[in-house]
Short mmCIF file of C-alpha atoms and ligand atoms in Angstrom, two decimals:
data_model
loop_
_atom_site.label_atom_id
_atom_site.label_comp_id
_atom_site.label_asym_id
_atom_site.label_seq_id
_atom_site.Cartn_x
_atom_site.Cartn_y
_atom_site.Cartn_z
CA MET A 22 33.09 134.95 127.07
CA THR A 23 31.83 133.47 123.81
CA LEU A 24 34.18 131.56 121.55
CA PHE A 25 32.64 133.14 118.45
CA GLN A 26 35.28 134.62 116.11
CA ARG A 27 38.21 133.79 118.41
CA HIS A 28 41.52 132.36 117.22
CA PHE A 29 42.71 129.00 118.58
CA LEU A 30 46.46 129.00 118.04
CA SER A 31 47.47 127.30 121.24
CA ASP A 32 45.74 125.49 124.11
CA ALA A 33 46.54 128.48 126.29
CA ASP A 34 44.22 130.70 124.19
CA PHE A 35 41.26 128.99 125.88
CA SER A 36 40.13 128.86 129.49
CA ALA A 37 39.03 125.67 131.21
CA SER A 38 35.44 126.71 130.69
CA ASP A 39 36.04 127.30 126.95
CA ILE A 40 37.49 123.79 126.65
CA GLU A 41 34.57 122.29 128.59
CA THR A 42 32.18 124.08 126.22
CA VAL A 43 33.89 122.48 123.21
CA LEU A 44 33.93 119.03 124.81
CA HIS A 45 30.28 119.27 125.79
CA LEU A 46 29.15 120.22 122.28
CA ALA A 47 31.39 117.49 120.80
CA GLY A 48 29.54 115.02 123.01
CA GLU A 49 26.21 116.26 121.65
CA PHE A 50 27.40 115.93 118.07
CA LYS A 51 28.76 112.45 118.69
CA SER A 52 25.71 111.13 120.48
CA SER A 53 23.16 112.54 118.06
CA ARG A 54 25.20 111.53 115.00
CA SER A 55 22.76 113.76 113.14
CA GLN A 56 23.63 116.37 110.58
CA ASN A 57 23.03 119.98 111.54
CA ALA A 58 23.41 123.05 109.43
CA TYR A 59 25.13 125.47 111.78
CA LEU A 60 27.79 126.20 109.14
CA SER A 61 25.46 126.39 106.17
CA GLY A 62 27.06 128.50 103.43
CA LYS A 63 30.30 128.92 105.39
CA HIS A 64 33.69 128.28 103.83
CA LEU A 65 36.80 126.91 105.53
CA ALA A 66 40.29 127.32 104.09
CA LEU A 67 42.42 124.41 105.29
CA VAL A 68 46.06 125.30 104.68
CA LEU A 69 48.47 122.39 104.95
CA GLU A 70 52.21 122.98 104.99
CA LYS A 71 52.72 119.42 106.25
CA THR A 72 50.94 116.17 105.45
CA SER A 73 47.83 115.07 107.36
CA THR A 74 45.28 112.27 107.42
CA ARG A 75 43.17 112.57 110.59
CA THR A 76 43.17 116.34 110.99
CA ARG A 77 42.37 116.89 107.34
CA ILE A 78 39.47 114.44 107.21
CA ALA A 79 38.13 115.71 110.52
CA PHE A 80 38.00 119.32 109.25
CA GLU A 81 36.59 118.28 105.87
CA VAL A 82 33.89 115.95 107.21
CA ALA A 83 32.99 118.30 110.08
CA MET A 84 32.34 121.19 107.68
CA LYS A 85 30.24 118.95 105.40
CA ARG A 86 28.24 117.60 108.35
CA GLN A 87 27.37 121.18 109.27
CA GLY A 88 26.45 122.27 105.74
CA GLY A 89 29.70 124.11 104.98
CA PHE A 90 32.42 123.91 102.35
CA VAL A 91 36.18 123.38 102.45
CA THR A 92 39.09 124.34 100.21
CA THR A 93 42.23 122.43 101.09
CA LEU A 94 45.40 124.24 100.00
CA ASP A 95 48.69 122.45 100.23
CA TYR A 96 52.15 123.66 99.42
CA GLY A 97 52.50 121.56 96.27
CA MET A 98 49.24 122.87 94.80
CA SER A 99 49.24 126.57 95.66
CA GLN A 100 51.51 129.62 95.54
CA LEU A 101 52.21 129.35 99.26
CA GLY A 102 55.82 129.30 100.31
CA LEU A 103 57.47 129.38 96.90
CA ARG A 104 55.94 132.55 95.39
CA GLU A 105 53.73 134.03 98.11
CA SER A 106 54.19 134.69 101.80
CA ILE A 107 51.77 133.52 104.45
CA ALA A 108 50.92 137.17 105.22
CA ASP A 109 49.83 137.90 101.63
CA THR A 110 47.97 134.60 101.42
CA ALA A 111 46.19 135.42 104.68
CA SER A 112 44.99 138.77 103.29
CA VAL A 113 43.39 136.91 100.39
CA LEU A 114 41.84 134.15 102.51
CA ASP A 115 40.43 136.73 104.91
CA ARG A 116 38.30 138.28 102.14
CA ILE A 117 36.83 135.01 100.92
CA TYR A 118 36.65 132.54 103.81
CA ASP A 119 34.80 132.47 107.13
CA VAL A 120 37.33 130.39 109.06
CA ILE A 121 40.91 129.26 108.44
CA ALA A 122 42.77 126.19 109.72
CA TYR A 123 46.54 126.09 109.34
CA ARG A 124 49.05 123.24 109.71
CA GLY A 125 52.54 124.70 109.49
CA ILE A 126 56.19 124.16 110.17
CA HIS A 127 56.78 127.29 112.25
CA HIS A 128 54.33 128.47 114.90
CA ASP A 129 55.30 132.09 114.05
CA GLU A 130 53.60 131.65 110.69
CA ALA A 131 50.33 130.72 112.42
CA GLN A 132 50.66 133.93 114.42
CA THR A 133 51.32 135.95 111.27
CA LEU A 134 48.26 134.40 109.67
CA SER A 135 46.09 135.29 112.64
CA HIS A 136 47.37 138.88 112.69
CA GLN A 137 46.38 139.32 109.03
CA SER A 138 42.99 137.65 109.48
CA SER A 139 39.77 139.04 110.86
CA LYS A 140 38.35 135.50 110.66
CA PRO A 141 39.08 132.82 113.28
CA VAL A 142 42.35 130.94 112.69
CA ILE A 143 42.68 127.41 114.10
CA ASN A 144 46.05 125.75 114.61
CA ALA A 145 45.88 122.35 112.91
CA LEU A 146 49.41 121.54 114.23
CA THR A 147 52.64 123.52 114.32
CA ASP A 148 56.09 122.68 115.65
CA ILE A 149 55.01 123.82 119.16
CA TRP A 150 51.30 123.08 119.55
CA HIS A 151 48.62 120.63 118.44
CA PRO A 152 45.60 121.99 120.33
CA THR A 153 42.84 120.28 118.33
CA GLN A 154 44.53 116.97 119.16
CA ALA A 155 44.36 117.71 122.89
CA LEU A 156 40.62 118.41 122.59
CA ALA A 157 40.09 114.91 121.17
CA ASP A 158 42.46 113.41 123.75
CA TYR A 159 40.61 114.78 126.78
CA PHE A 160 37.23 114.11 125.16
CA THR A 161 38.29 110.46 124.77
CA MET A 162 39.60 110.19 128.33
CA TYR A 163 36.35 111.62 129.65
CA GLU A 164 34.32 109.25 127.49
CA VAL A 165 36.30 106.22 128.68
CA LYS A 166 36.66 107.03 132.37
CA ASN A 167 33.57 109.18 132.94
CA PRO A 168 35.20 110.83 135.97
CA SER A 169 33.32 112.99 138.44
CA SER A 170 36.23 115.44 138.32
CA TRP A 171 39.31 115.95 136.11
CA LYS A 172 41.34 115.55 139.30
CA ASP A 173 40.58 111.81 139.06
CA VAL A 174 42.11 111.53 135.59
CA ASN A 175 45.73 110.34 135.68
CA VAL A 176 47.63 110.78 132.41
CA ALA A 177 51.22 109.71 131.80
CA TYR A 178 52.98 110.83 128.63
CA VAL A 179 56.19 108.92 127.94
CA GLY A 180 58.67 109.72 125.15
CA ASP A 181 59.48 112.97 123.32
CA GLY A 182 58.20 115.32 125.98
CA HIS A 183 59.00 118.54 124.15
CA ASN A 184 56.97 118.09 120.99
CA ASN A 185 53.69 119.68 119.94
CA VAL A 186 51.47 116.85 121.21
CA ALA A 187 53.13 116.74 124.63
CA ASN A 188 52.94 120.54 124.98
CA SER A 189 49.23 120.56 124.16
CA LEU A 190 48.43 117.55 126.36
CA LEU A 191 50.21 119.21 129.27
CA THR A 192 48.64 122.65 128.79
CA THR A 193 45.06 121.50 128.25
CA GLY A 194 45.35 119.03 131.13
CA ALA A 195 46.69 121.76 133.39
CA LEU A 196 43.81 124.06 132.47
CA LEU A 197 41.22 121.34 133.12
CA GLY A 198 42.76 120.18 136.40
CA ALA A 199 43.98 116.67 135.50
CA ASN A 200 46.94 114.82 136.99
CA ILE A 201 49.62 114.86 134.29
CA ARG A 202 53.02 113.26 134.36
CA ILE A 203 55.58 113.56 131.59
CA ALA A 204 58.54 111.18 131.44
CA ALA A 205 61.37 112.12 129.10
CA PRO A 206 65.14 112.49 129.20
CA GLU A 207 66.09 115.99 130.36
CA SER A 208 66.90 117.26 126.86
CA LEU A 209 63.44 116.19 125.64
CA GLN A 210 61.35 117.64 128.45
CA PRO A 211 58.94 120.55 127.83
CA GLU A 212 60.53 123.98 127.35
CA PHE A 213 60.65 126.13 130.45
CA THR A 214 58.03 128.61 129.14
CA ILE A 215 55.55 125.81 128.39
CA GLU A 216 56.07 124.23 131.80
CA ALA A 217 55.76 127.62 133.53
CA ARG A 218 52.47 128.33 131.75
CA ALA A 219 51.16 124.89 132.69
CA LEU A 220 52.15 125.41 136.34
CA GLU A 221 50.36 128.75 136.34
CA ALA A 222 47.19 127.08 134.99
CA ALA A 223 47.58 124.25 137.51
CA ALA A 224 47.73 126.72 140.40
CA GLU A 225 44.23 127.81 139.41
CA SER A 226 42.72 124.45 138.43
CA GLY A 227 44.30 122.21 141.04
CA ALA A 228 46.02 120.10 138.36
CA ARG A 229 49.03 118.09 139.52
CA ILE A 230 52.02 118.15 137.20
CA LEU A 231 55.13 116.02 137.36
CA ILE A 232 57.97 116.12 134.86
CA THR A 233 60.46 113.33 135.44
CA GLU A 234 63.18 111.31 133.73
CA ASP A 235 61.72 108.11 135.20
CA PRO A 236 59.04 106.39 133.06
CA LEU A 237 58.12 104.00 135.90
CA GLU A 238 57.43 106.89 138.27
CA ALA A 239 55.29 108.57 135.59
CA VAL A 240 53.08 105.59 134.79
CA LEU A 241 52.42 104.30 138.32
CA GLY A 242 48.66 104.60 138.89
CA ALA A 243 48.02 106.00 135.39
CA ASP A 244 44.61 105.62 133.78
CA PHE A 245 46.05 106.61 130.41
CA VAL A 246 49.54 106.05 129.01
CA TYR A 247 50.22 108.29 126.01
CA THR A 248 53.09 108.44 123.57
CA ASP A 249 53.88 110.02 120.22
CA VAL A 250 56.41 109.52 117.45
CA TRP A 251 60.04 110.12 118.52
CA VAL A 252 60.89 112.35 115.54
CA SER A 253 58.17 114.74 114.42
CA MET A 254 57.37 116.06 110.96
CA GLY A 255 59.79 118.83 109.99
CA GLU A 256 62.63 117.45 112.12
CA PRO A 257 65.72 116.20 110.25
CA ILE A 258 65.75 112.51 109.39
CA ASP A 259 69.16 112.10 111.07
CA ALA A 260 67.55 113.03 114.41
CA TRP A 261 66.44 109.37 114.57
CA ASN A 262 69.87 108.21 115.67
CA GLU A 263 69.97 110.54 118.67
CA ARG A 264 66.31 109.94 119.58
CA ILE A 265 66.57 106.16 119.48
CA ASN A 266 69.57 106.33 121.79
CA LEU A 267 67.82 108.75 124.14
CA LEU A 268 64.39 107.15 124.13
CA ARG A 269 65.01 103.39 124.03
CA ASP A 270 63.96 103.10 127.68
CA TYR A 271 60.82 105.15 127.09
CA GLN A 272 59.11 102.74 124.69
CA VAL A 273 55.53 101.90 125.66
CA ASN A 274 55.57 98.10 125.89
CA SER A 275 53.72 95.53 127.99
CA ALA A 276 56.16 95.91 130.88
CA LEU A 277 55.49 99.66 131.02
CA MET A 278 51.72 99.15 130.79
CA ASN A 279 51.98 96.62 133.67
CA ALA A 280 54.00 99.16 135.66
CA THR A 281 50.84 101.31 135.89
CA LYS A 282 49.58 98.65 138.36
CA ASN A 283 46.18 99.47 136.90
CA SER A 284 44.61 96.64 134.94
CA GLU A 285 42.16 99.17 133.42
CA ALA A 286 44.93 101.46 132.07
CA LYS A 287 44.43 102.49 128.46
CA PHE A 288 46.91 103.36 125.73
CA LEU A 289 46.64 106.60 123.73
CA HIS A 290 48.56 107.85 120.68
CA CYS A 291 47.72 110.79 118.40
CA LEU A 292 48.79 108.68 115.35
CA PRO A 293 50.45 107.99 113.02
CA ALA A 294 52.43 105.48 115.12
CA ILE A 295 55.48 103.43 114.25
CA HIS A 296 54.33 100.16 115.82
CA ASP A 297 55.77 97.76 113.22
CA SER A 298 57.99 97.88 110.15
CA HIS A 299 55.21 98.08 107.56
CA THR A 300 55.78 101.74 106.70
CA GLU A 301 58.72 103.39 104.91
CA ILE A 302 60.09 104.87 108.13
CA GLY A 303 59.37 101.62 110.00
CA GLN A 304 61.40 99.73 107.40
CA GLN A 305 64.30 102.20 107.57
CA ILE A 306 64.40 101.88 111.35
CA ALA A 307 64.25 98.10 111.13
CA SER A 308 67.17 97.96 108.71
CA ASN A 309 69.27 100.67 110.41
CA TYR A 310 68.66 99.77 114.06
CA GLY A 311 67.22 96.25 114.06
CA ILE A 312 64.02 97.48 115.78
CA THR A 313 61.19 95.59 114.09
CA ASP A 314 58.25 95.31 116.46
CA GLY A 315 57.54 98.99 117.11
CA VAL A 316 59.48 102.11 118.06
CA GLU A 317 57.64 104.41 120.50
CA VAL A 318 55.07 101.63 121.12
CA THR A 319 55.23 97.90 120.54
CA ASP A 320 52.88 96.27 118.11
CA GLU A 321 51.62 94.19 121.03
CA VAL A 322 50.44 97.21 123.05
CA PHE A 323 49.18 99.04 119.96
CA LYS A 324 46.92 96.11 119.08
CA SER A 325 45.99 95.17 122.66
CA PRO A 326 42.50 95.68 124.17
CA ALA A 327 44.03 98.54 126.20
CA SER A 328 44.62 100.53 123.04
CA ILE A 329 41.94 103.14 122.32
CA VAL A 330 43.82 104.93 119.57
CA PHE A 331 41.13 104.56 116.90
CA GLN A 332 38.38 105.79 119.23
CA GLN A 333 40.69 108.73 119.92
CA ALA A 334 41.16 109.29 116.16
CA GLU A 335 37.39 109.19 115.55
CA ASN A 336 36.89 111.81 118.23
CA ARG A 337 38.99 114.28 116.22
CA LEU A 338 35.84 114.67 114.08
CA TYR A 339 33.37 115.61 116.83
CA THR A 340 35.77 117.89 118.69
CA ILE A 341 36.78 119.75 115.54
CA GLU A 342 33.12 119.95 114.49
CA ALA A 343 32.24 121.53 117.84
CA LEU A 344 35.19 123.93 117.60
CA LEU A 345 34.21 125.08 114.10
CA VAL A 346 30.60 125.65 115.12
CA LEU A 347 31.56 127.60 118.24
CA LEU A 348 34.10 129.77 116.41
CA ALA A 349 32.30 130.40 113.14
CA SER A 350 28.52 129.92 113.41
CA GLU A 351 26.29 132.95 114.03
CA THR A 352 23.27 130.61 113.93
CA TYR A 353 24.58 128.48 116.78
CA ARG A 354 25.50 131.59 118.76
CA GLN A 355 21.95 132.93 118.39
CA ASP A 356 20.45 129.54 119.29
CA VAL A 357 22.14 129.23 122.68
N1 CP B 468 47.02 113.11 114.86
C1 CP B 468 47.09 113.81 113.71
O1 CP B 468 47.15 115.02 113.71
O2 CP B 468 47.12 113.04 112.59
P1 CP B 468 47.38 113.57 111.12
O3 CP B 468 48.81 114.03 111.06
O4 CP B 468 47.13 112.38 110.25
O5 CP B 468 46.45 114.70 110.83
N1 NVA B 469 54.43 115.10 116.90
C1 NVA B 469 53.89 114.62 115.65
C2 NVA B 469 52.41 114.64 115.68
C3 NVA B 469 51.75 114.12 114.43
C4 NVA B 469 50.26 114.21 114.49
C5 NVA B 469 54.41 115.46 114.52
O1 NVA B 469 54.42 116.70 114.65
O2 NVA B 469 54.84 114.90 113.51
#
């Protein structure tokens, strides 16, 4: 089934073959580095209820590379939230734009937007899912390892295992057939419904899934060790106290990287990362908890040769470019 005009609200909206199609086209866009015009004259509305660096620039540059245009609407600069609901906003966007990307606090709002829109809606991160991130993550793993099968790709995610990035990494990996391990304290493991959906996908793809409280068990034999921030956007600032207590033993540091017993193991992070105390949050954590050399990952690992986080960030562009073309370009659809 073609991806043209489909919504992409969660990883589970796509099949393994849909994901492979996106990754393949992303590879073509990255290797040619040429500008195409598959989205010539098309307009994207990028609606941001939360801040963004990578996702925003990836959508904006991808549209420009393909000859399209972007309007970025954020909550400080539009009527959204304060004076107008997402449903009413969606009805307006639907009449003017060809494709919509939405970064929001509540996943329900992304669903509302998609119900009001006849144009494809892409989830640019919600509290539950970050599916465009997972596309770049698996694209990067494939690029680095060049496996003959996803079954040979061993991914360990260590830290807050019930956030958007972990949910998407698990679900996309399960669809593709990778070997995914998540290490988190019980209260921070993926929700039952997310795990059940991943297990269902794994039964079809042959993916192996392990959810454990033991970070050493998770990383043994890993090709890729992945972590994300311990408190996500939209969560209360006082959650830091609880998370630091719960996740202290889940920090990605040199000892944990060595515990992979794989000298080729690479480090992944969706970014932004708190790997030192040079940011406002980093400073607050340093003064409140005395943690100065990194929270979810040490500065040492972040800056080590094993770290491929900026390659991963760059790949947001090509994967989002491929997704936009597949969802919104009639020209591309006619060409293939
Ligand atoms: N990884 C990611 O989504 O980064 P931004 O929040 O900067 O978009
Ligand atoms: N889990 C993080 C991801 C940021 C890209 C958050 O939602 O803040």
